Short mmCIF file of C-alpha atoms in Angstrom, two decimals:
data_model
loop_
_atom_site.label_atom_id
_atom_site.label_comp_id
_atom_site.label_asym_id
_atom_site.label_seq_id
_atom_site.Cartn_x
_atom_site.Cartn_y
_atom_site.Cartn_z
CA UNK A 160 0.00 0.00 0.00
CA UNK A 161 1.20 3.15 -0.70
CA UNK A 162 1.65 5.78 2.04
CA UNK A 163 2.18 9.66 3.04
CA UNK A 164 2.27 11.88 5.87
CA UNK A 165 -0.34 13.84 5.03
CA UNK A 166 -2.88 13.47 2.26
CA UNK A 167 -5.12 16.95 1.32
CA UNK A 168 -8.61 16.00 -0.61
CA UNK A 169 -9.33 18.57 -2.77
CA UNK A 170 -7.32 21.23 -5.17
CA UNK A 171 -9.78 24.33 -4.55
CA UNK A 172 -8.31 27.84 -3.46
CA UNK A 173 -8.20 25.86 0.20
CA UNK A 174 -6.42 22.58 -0.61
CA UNK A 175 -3.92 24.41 -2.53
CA UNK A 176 -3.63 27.08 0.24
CA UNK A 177 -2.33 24.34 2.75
CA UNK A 178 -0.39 22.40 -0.28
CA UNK A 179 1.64 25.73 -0.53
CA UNK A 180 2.25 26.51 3.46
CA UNK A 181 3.07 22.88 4.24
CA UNK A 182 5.76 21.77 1.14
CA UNK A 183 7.25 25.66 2.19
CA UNK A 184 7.71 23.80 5.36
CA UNK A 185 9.36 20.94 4.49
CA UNK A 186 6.60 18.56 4.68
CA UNK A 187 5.52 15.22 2.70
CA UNK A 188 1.84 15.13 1.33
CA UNK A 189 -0.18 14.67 -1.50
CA UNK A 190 -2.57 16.83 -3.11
CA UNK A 191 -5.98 14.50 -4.34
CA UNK A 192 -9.14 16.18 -6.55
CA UNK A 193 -9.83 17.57 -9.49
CA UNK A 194 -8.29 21.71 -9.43
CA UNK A 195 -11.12 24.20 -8.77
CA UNK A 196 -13.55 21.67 -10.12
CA UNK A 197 -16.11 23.36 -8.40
CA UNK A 198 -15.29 26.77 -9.72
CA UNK A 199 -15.33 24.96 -12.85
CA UNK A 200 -19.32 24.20 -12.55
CA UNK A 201 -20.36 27.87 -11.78
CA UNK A 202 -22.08 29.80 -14.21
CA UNK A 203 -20.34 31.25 -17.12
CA UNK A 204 -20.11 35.05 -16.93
CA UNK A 205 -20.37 35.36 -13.37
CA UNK A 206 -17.92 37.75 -11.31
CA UNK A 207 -16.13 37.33 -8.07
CA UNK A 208 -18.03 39.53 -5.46
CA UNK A 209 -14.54 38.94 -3.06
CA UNK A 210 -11.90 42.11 -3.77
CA UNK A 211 -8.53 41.78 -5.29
CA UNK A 212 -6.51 40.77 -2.04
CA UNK A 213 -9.50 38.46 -0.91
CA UNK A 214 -9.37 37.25 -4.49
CA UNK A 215 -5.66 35.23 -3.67
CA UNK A 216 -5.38 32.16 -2.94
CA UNK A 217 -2.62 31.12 0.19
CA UNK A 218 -1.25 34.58 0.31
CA UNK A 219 -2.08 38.07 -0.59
CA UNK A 220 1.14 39.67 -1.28
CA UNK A 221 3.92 37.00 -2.27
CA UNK A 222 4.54 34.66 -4.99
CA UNK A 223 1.03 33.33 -5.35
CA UNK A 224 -0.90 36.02 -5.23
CA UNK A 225 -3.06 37.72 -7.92
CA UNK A 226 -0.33 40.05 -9.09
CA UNK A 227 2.53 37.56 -9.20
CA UNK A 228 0.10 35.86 -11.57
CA UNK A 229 -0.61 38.98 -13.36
CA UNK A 230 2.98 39.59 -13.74
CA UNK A 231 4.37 36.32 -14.87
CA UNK A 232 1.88 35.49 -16.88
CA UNK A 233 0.74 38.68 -18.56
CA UNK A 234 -2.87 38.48 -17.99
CA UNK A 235 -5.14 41.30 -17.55
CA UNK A 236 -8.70 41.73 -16.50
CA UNK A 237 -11.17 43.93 -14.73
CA UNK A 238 -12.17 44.44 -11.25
CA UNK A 239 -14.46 42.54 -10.11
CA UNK A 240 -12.65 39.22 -11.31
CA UNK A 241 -14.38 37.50 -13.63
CA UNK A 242 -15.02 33.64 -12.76
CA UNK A 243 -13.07 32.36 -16.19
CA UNK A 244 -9.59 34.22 -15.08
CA UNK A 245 -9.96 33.20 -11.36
CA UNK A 246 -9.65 29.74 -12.38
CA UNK A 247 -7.07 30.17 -14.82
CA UNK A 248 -5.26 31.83 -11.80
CA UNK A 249 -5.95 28.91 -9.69
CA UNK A 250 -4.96 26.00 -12.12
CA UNK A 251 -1.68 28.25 -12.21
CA UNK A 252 -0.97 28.24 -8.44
CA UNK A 253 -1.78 24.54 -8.56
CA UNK A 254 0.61 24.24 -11.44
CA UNK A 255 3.20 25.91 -8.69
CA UNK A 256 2.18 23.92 -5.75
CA UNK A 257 0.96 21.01 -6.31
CA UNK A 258 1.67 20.03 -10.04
CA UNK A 259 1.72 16.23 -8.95
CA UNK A 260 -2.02 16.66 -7.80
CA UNK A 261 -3.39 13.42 -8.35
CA UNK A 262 -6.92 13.82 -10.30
CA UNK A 263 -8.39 10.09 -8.71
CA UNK A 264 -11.48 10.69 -6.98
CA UNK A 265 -11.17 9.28 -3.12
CA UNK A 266 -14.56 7.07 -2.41
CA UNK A 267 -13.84 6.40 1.55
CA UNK A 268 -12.00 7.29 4.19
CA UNK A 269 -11.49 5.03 7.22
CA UNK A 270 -9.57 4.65 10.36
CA UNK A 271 -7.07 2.25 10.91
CA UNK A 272 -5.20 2.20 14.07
CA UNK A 273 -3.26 5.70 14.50
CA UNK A 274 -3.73 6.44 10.76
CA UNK A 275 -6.19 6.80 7.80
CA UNK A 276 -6.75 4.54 4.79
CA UNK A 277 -8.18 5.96 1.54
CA UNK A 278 -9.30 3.83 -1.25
CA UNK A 279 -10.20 5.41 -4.11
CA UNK A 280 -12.36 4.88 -7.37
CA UNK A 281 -10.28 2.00 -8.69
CA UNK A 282 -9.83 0.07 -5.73
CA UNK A 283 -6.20 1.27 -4.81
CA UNK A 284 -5.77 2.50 -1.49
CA UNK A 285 -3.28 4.76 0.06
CA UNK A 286 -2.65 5.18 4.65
CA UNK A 287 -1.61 8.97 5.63
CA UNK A 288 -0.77 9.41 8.89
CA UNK A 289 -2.81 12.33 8.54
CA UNK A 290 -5.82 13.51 6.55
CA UNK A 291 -7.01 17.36 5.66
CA UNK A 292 -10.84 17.64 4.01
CA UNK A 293 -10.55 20.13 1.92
CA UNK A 294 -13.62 19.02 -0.53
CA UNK A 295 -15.27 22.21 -0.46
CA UNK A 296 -19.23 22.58 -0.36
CA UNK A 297 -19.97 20.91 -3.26
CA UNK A 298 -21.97 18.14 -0.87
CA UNK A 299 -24.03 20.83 1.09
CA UNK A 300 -26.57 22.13 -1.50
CA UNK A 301 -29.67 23.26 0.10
CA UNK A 302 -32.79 22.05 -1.35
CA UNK A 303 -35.89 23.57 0.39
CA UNK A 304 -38.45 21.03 1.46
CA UNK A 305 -40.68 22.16 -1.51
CA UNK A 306 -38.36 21.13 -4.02
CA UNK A 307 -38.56 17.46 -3.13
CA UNK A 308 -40.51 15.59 -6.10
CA UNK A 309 -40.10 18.02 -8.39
CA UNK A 310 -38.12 17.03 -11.34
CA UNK A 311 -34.97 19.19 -12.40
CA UNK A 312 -35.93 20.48 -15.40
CA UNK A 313 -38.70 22.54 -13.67
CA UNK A 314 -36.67 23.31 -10.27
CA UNK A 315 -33.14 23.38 -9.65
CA UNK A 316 -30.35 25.05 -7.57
CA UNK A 317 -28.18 27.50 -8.23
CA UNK A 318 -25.46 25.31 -8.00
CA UNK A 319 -26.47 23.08 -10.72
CA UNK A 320 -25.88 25.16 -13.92
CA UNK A 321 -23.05 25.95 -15.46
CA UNK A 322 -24.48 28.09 -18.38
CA UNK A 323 -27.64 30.23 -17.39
CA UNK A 324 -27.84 31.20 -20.91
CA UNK A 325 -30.38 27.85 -21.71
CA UNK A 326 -33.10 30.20 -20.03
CA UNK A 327 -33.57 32.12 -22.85
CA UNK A 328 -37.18 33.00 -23.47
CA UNK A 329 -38.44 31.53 -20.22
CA UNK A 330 -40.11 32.86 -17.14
CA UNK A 331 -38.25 32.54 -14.58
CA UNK A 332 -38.74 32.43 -10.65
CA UNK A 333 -35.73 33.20 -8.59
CA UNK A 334 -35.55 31.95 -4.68
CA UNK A 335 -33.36 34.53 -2.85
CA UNK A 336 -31.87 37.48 -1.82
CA UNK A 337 -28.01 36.62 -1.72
CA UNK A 338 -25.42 37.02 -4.27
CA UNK A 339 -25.92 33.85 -5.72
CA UNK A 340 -29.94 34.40 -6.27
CA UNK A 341 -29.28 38.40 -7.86
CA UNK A 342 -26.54 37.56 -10.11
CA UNK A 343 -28.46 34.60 -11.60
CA UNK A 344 -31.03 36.46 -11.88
CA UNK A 345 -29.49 39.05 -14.21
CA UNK A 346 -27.13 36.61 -16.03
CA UNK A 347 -30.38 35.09 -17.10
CA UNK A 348 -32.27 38.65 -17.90
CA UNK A 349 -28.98 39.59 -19.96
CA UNK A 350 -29.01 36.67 -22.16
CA UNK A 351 -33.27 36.95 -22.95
CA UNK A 352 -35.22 35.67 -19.87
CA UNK A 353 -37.89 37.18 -18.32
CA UNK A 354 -36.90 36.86 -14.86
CA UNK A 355 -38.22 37.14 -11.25
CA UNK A 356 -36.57 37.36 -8.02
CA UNK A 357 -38.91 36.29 -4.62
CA UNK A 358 -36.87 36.65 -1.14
CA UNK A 359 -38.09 35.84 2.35
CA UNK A 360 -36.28 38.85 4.23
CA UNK A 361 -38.02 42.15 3.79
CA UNK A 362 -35.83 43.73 2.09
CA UNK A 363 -32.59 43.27 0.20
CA UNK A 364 -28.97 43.80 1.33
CA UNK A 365 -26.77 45.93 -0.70
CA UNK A 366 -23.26 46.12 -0.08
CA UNK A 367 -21.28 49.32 -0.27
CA UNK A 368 -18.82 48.67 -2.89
CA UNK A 369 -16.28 49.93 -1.18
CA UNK A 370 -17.86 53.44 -0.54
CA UNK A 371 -16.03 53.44 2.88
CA UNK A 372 -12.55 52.69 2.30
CA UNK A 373 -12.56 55.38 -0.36
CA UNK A 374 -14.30 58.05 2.12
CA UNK A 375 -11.63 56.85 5.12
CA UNK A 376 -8.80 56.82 2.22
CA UNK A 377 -5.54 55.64 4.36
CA UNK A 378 -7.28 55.09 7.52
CA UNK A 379 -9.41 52.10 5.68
CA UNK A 380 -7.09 49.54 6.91
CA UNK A 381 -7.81 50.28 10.72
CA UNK A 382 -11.33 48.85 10.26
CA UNK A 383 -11.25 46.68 7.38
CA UNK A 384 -8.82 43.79 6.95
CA UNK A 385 -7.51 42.26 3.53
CA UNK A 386 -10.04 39.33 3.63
CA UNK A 387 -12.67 41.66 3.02
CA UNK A 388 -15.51 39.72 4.70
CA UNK A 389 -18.07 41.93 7.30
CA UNK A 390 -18.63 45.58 7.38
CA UNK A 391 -16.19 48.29 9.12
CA UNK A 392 -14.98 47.11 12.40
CA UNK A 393 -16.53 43.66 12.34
CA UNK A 394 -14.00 42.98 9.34
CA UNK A 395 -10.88 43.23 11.39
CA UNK A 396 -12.21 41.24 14.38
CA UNK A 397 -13.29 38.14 12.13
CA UNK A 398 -9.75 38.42 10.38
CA UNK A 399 -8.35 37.07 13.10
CA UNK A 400 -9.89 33.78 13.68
CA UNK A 401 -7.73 32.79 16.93
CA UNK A 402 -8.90 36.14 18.73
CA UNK A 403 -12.97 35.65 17.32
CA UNK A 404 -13.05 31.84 18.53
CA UNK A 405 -12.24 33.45 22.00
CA UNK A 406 -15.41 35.69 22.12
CA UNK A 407 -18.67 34.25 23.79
CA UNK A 408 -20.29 31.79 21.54
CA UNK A 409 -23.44 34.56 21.60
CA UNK A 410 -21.27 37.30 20.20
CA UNK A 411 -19.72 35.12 17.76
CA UNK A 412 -23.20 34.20 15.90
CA UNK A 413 -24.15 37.33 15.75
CA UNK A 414 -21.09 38.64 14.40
CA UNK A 415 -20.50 35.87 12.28
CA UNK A 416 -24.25 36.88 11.15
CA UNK A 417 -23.70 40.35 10.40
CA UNK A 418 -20.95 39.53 8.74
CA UNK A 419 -22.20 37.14 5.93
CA UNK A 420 -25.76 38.14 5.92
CA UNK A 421 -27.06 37.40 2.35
CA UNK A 422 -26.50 40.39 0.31
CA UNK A 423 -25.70 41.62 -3.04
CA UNK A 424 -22.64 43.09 -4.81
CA UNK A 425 -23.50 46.87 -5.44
CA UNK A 426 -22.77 46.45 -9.41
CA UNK A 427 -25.73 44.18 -9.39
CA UNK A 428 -28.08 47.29 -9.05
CA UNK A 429 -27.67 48.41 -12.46
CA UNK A 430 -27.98 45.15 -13.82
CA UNK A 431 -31.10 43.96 -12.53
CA UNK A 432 -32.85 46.77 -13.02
CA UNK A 433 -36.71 46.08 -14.93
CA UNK A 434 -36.21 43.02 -13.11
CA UNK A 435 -39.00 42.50 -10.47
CA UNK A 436 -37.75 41.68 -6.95
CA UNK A 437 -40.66 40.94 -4.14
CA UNK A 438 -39.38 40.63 -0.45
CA UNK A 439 -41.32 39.40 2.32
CA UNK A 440 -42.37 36.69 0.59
CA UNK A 441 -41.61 32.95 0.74
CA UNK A 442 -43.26 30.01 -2.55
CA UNK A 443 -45.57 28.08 -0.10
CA UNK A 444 -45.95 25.39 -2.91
CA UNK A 445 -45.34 24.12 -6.62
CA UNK A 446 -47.07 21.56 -8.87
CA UNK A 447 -45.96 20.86 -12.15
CA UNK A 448 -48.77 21.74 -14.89
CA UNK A 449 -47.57 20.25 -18.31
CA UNK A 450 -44.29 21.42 -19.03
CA UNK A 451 -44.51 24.56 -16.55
CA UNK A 452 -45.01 24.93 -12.73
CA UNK A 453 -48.10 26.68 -10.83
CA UNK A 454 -45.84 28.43 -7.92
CA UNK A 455 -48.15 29.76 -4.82
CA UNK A 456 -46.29 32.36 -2.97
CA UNK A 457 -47.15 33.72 0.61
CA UNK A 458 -48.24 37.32 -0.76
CA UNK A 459 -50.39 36.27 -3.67
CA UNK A 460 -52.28 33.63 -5.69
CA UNK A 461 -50.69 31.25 -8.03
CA UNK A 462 -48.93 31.99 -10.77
CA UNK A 463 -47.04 30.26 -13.68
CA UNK A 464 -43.43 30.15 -14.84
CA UNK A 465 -41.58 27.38 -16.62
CA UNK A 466 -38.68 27.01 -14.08
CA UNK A 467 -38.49 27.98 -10.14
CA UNK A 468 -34.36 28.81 -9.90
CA UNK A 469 -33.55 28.25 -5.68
CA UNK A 470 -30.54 30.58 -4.35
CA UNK A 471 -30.75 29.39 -1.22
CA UNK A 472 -27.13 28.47 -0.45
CA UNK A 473 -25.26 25.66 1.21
CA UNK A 474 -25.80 23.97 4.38
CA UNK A 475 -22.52 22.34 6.27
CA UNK A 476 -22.98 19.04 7.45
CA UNK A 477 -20.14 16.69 7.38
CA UNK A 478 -21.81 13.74 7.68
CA UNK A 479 -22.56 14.57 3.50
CA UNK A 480 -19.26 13.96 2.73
CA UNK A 481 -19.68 10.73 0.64
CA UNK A 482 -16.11 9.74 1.04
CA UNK A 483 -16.12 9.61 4.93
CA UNK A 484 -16.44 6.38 6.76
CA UNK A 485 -19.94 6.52 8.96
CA UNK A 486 -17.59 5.34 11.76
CA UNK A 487 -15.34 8.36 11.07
CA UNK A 488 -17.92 10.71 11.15
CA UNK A 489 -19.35 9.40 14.35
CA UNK A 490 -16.08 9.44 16.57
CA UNK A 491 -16.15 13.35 14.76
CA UNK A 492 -17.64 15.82 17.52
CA UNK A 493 -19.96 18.11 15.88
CA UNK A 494 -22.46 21.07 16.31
CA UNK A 495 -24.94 21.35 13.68
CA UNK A 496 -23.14 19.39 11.31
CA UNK A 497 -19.87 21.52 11.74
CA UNK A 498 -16.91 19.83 12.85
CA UNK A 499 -15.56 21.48 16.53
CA UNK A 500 -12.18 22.32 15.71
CA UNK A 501 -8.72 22.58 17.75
CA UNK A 502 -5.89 24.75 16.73
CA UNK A 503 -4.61 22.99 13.57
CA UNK A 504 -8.06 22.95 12.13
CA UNK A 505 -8.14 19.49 13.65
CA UNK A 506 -11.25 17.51 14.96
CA UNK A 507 -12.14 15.87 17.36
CA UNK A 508 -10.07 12.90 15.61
CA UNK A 509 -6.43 12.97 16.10
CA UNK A 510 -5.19 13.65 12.59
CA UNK A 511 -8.35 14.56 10.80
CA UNK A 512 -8.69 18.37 10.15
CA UNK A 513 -11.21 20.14 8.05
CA UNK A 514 -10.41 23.31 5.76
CA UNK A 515 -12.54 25.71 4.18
CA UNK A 516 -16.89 26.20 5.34
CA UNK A 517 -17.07 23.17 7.84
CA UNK A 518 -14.59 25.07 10.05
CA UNK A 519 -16.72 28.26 10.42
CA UNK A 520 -18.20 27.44 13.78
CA UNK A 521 -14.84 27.07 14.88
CA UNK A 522 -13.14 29.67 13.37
CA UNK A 523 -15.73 32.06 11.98
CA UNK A 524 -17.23 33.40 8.90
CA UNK A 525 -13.77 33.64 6.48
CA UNK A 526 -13.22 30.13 6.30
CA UNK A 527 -16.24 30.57 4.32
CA UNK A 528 -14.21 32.29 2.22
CA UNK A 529 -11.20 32.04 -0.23
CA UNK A 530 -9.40 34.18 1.84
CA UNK A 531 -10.05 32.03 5.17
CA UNK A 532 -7.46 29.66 3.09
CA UNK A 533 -4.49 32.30 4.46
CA UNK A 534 -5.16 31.13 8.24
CA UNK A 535 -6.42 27.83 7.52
CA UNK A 536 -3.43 26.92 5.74
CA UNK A 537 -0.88 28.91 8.08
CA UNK A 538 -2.48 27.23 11.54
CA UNK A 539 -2.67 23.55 10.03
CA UNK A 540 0.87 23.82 8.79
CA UNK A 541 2.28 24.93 12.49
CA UNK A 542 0.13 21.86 13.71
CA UNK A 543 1.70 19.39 11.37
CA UNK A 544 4.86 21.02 12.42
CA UNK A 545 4.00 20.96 15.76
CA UNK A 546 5.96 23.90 16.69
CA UNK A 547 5.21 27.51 17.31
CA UNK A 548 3.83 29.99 14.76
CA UNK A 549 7.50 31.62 14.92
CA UNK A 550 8.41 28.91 13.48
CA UNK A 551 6.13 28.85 10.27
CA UNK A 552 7.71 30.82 7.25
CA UNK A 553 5.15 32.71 5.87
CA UNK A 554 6.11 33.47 2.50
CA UNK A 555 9.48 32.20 0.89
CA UNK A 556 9.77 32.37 -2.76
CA UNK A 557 8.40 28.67 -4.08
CA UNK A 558 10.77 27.14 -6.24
CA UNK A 559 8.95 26.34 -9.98
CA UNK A 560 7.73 22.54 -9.21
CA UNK A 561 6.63 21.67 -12.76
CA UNK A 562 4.44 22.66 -15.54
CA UNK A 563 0.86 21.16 -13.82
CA UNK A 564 -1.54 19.69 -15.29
#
């Protein structure tokens, strides 16, 4: 059987975050998933609501970061980033550190004494000593109860299209009031349908677009942070995960709340405008009629439209994980379906640590985020190390590795 120290599953902006920190350290791993293959499914045309430095993946000023890219590569593009050049930017920081990812899909992970055995697809198997999840939230789609029994091609998720453009010349209902919900909604207005958006809050947030840091000018920094998650103050507090875990669990939720409260990016506005959007108002029930649905909302009678689009996010819950062993995910102390995490990102399982969303409770709202890769990667990497954070170099230059994939 083969074997490593440490094998990371999955080569999204988080995987390759903690492939980057831990071979600058010195340490053996491999690198498992397809790279960014769920950026890869997202639809075409969309834009990154995240700002430049909260754009970068592992660091945001180094080697890896959005302007080393832009420099060694040549590339140039707009602000916000578009989805097509934040994966080209990822498949090249994979080609830097981790151009041996290998692309077989892991189908379980079990214990076996003081280690982990993973047996993938074709029956081989591989024991790490230690395992990171860093599968994203690919697993966690949330499909309201009212969407059971419907069949796709009336209802669907978000999640599951990669080219909104097949809408053309349909009515369209849109579940939501976060960024995923508004831009679908005007990526499908902007290529011909006639789109609606319904959203149970009672009204819609609209973020600033950085209104703010231009008004403080220099001064920005002292209330918001480079990870650019939560508004002015509230930014700098959950940008430091070790000093937000410390807070009373009561303050954290509602920070962690106000920070990532579903909202919209402020160059939405403009682009959904003709676009109807009714808040207060949740869709009670929907029957298929022919090749159309009758959709009864809360504010009104029932009305027709030939595909109900749901925004509604992603729910953690480990236990979705297909690849984890049932009698892994039992020993695996949890809240909610979160995994409670130690320093290290590490579970309740000696060995088994969790990147990226499922380490929000923990940690807070940026590990929701690309940018929660910086301190995921950095705190996991002085765990495998098992020293101090002094002891962590945070950003050598990487040697070139290979070409990638």
């Amino acid at each position: 059987m083969e074997e490593t120290a440490t094998a990371v599953i999955g080569a999204g902006p988080h995987g390759l975050a903690a492939a980057a920190h831990l071979r600058r350290a010195g340490e053996e791993l491999r690198v498992f998933g397809d790279p960014m293959s769920f950026w890869q499914t997202m639809p075409a045309g969309m834009l990154l609501r995240s700002n430049w430095t909260a754009t970068c993946i592992a660091e945001y000023e180094g080697p890896l970061s959005l302007d080393s890219y832009q420099a060694e590569t040549g590339r140039s593009f707009t602000r916000p980033v578009p989805l097509d050049e934040f994966i080209g930017y990822g498949l090249w920081v994979q080609s830097k550190v981790a151009p041996d990812v290998d692309r077989r899909r892991v189908s379980s992970v079990t214990r076996e004494d003081d280690a982990f055995v993973l047996t993938f697809a074709d029956e081989s198997q591989l024991r790490a000593r230690r395992v990171v999840v860093a599968a994203g939230i690919d697993d966690f789609v949330n499909r309201p109860e009212v969407m059971a029994g419907l069949p796709s091609e009336l209802a669907s998720h978000t999640g599951e299209h990669k080219d909104l453009g097949g809408f053309a010349g349909q009515e369209v209902l849109v579940v939501g009031g976060g960024q995923s919900a508004l831009e679908s909604a005007a990526l499908m207005k902007e290529s011909g349908a006639v789109v609606e958006v319904a959203a149970r809050a009672d009204h819609i947030n609209w973020l600033h677009g950085g209104k703010y840091h231009r008004m403080l000018g220099r001064l920005a920094p002292l209330v918001y942070a480079p990870t650019d998650v939560g508004p002015m103050g509230i930014s700098r507090i959950v940008a430091e995960p070790g000093l937000f875990r410390r807070l009373p669990r009561g303050v954290q939720d509602k920070m962690a709340y106000r920070a990532i409260r579903p909202a919209g990016a402020a160059w939405l506005v403009d682009r959904l405008a003709g676009v109807r959007v009714r808040t207060g108002v949740q869709v009670l029930e929907a029957r298929p009629k022919g090749d159309r649905l009758d959709v009864t909302l809360s504010d009104g009678p029932t009305r027709t439209v030939h595909h109900l689009l749901f925004g509604t996010g992603y729910r953690v819950d480990i236990s979705r994980y297909p690849f984890l062993d049932k009698d892994v995910v039992r020993q695996v102390r949890t809240v909610n379906g979160y995994p409670v995490l130690r320093p290290g990102m590490e579970s309740s399982v000696p060995g088994l640590h969790f990147l990226g969303a499922p380490g929000a409770y923990s940690f807070g709202p940026i590990m929701r985020f690309v940018a929660g890769g910086w301190f995921g990667a950095e705190t996991l990497t002085r765990a495998v190390r098992g020293r101090s954070g002094a002891d962590v170099v945070r950003k050598p230059t990487l040697e070139p590795m290979g070409d990638g994939a």
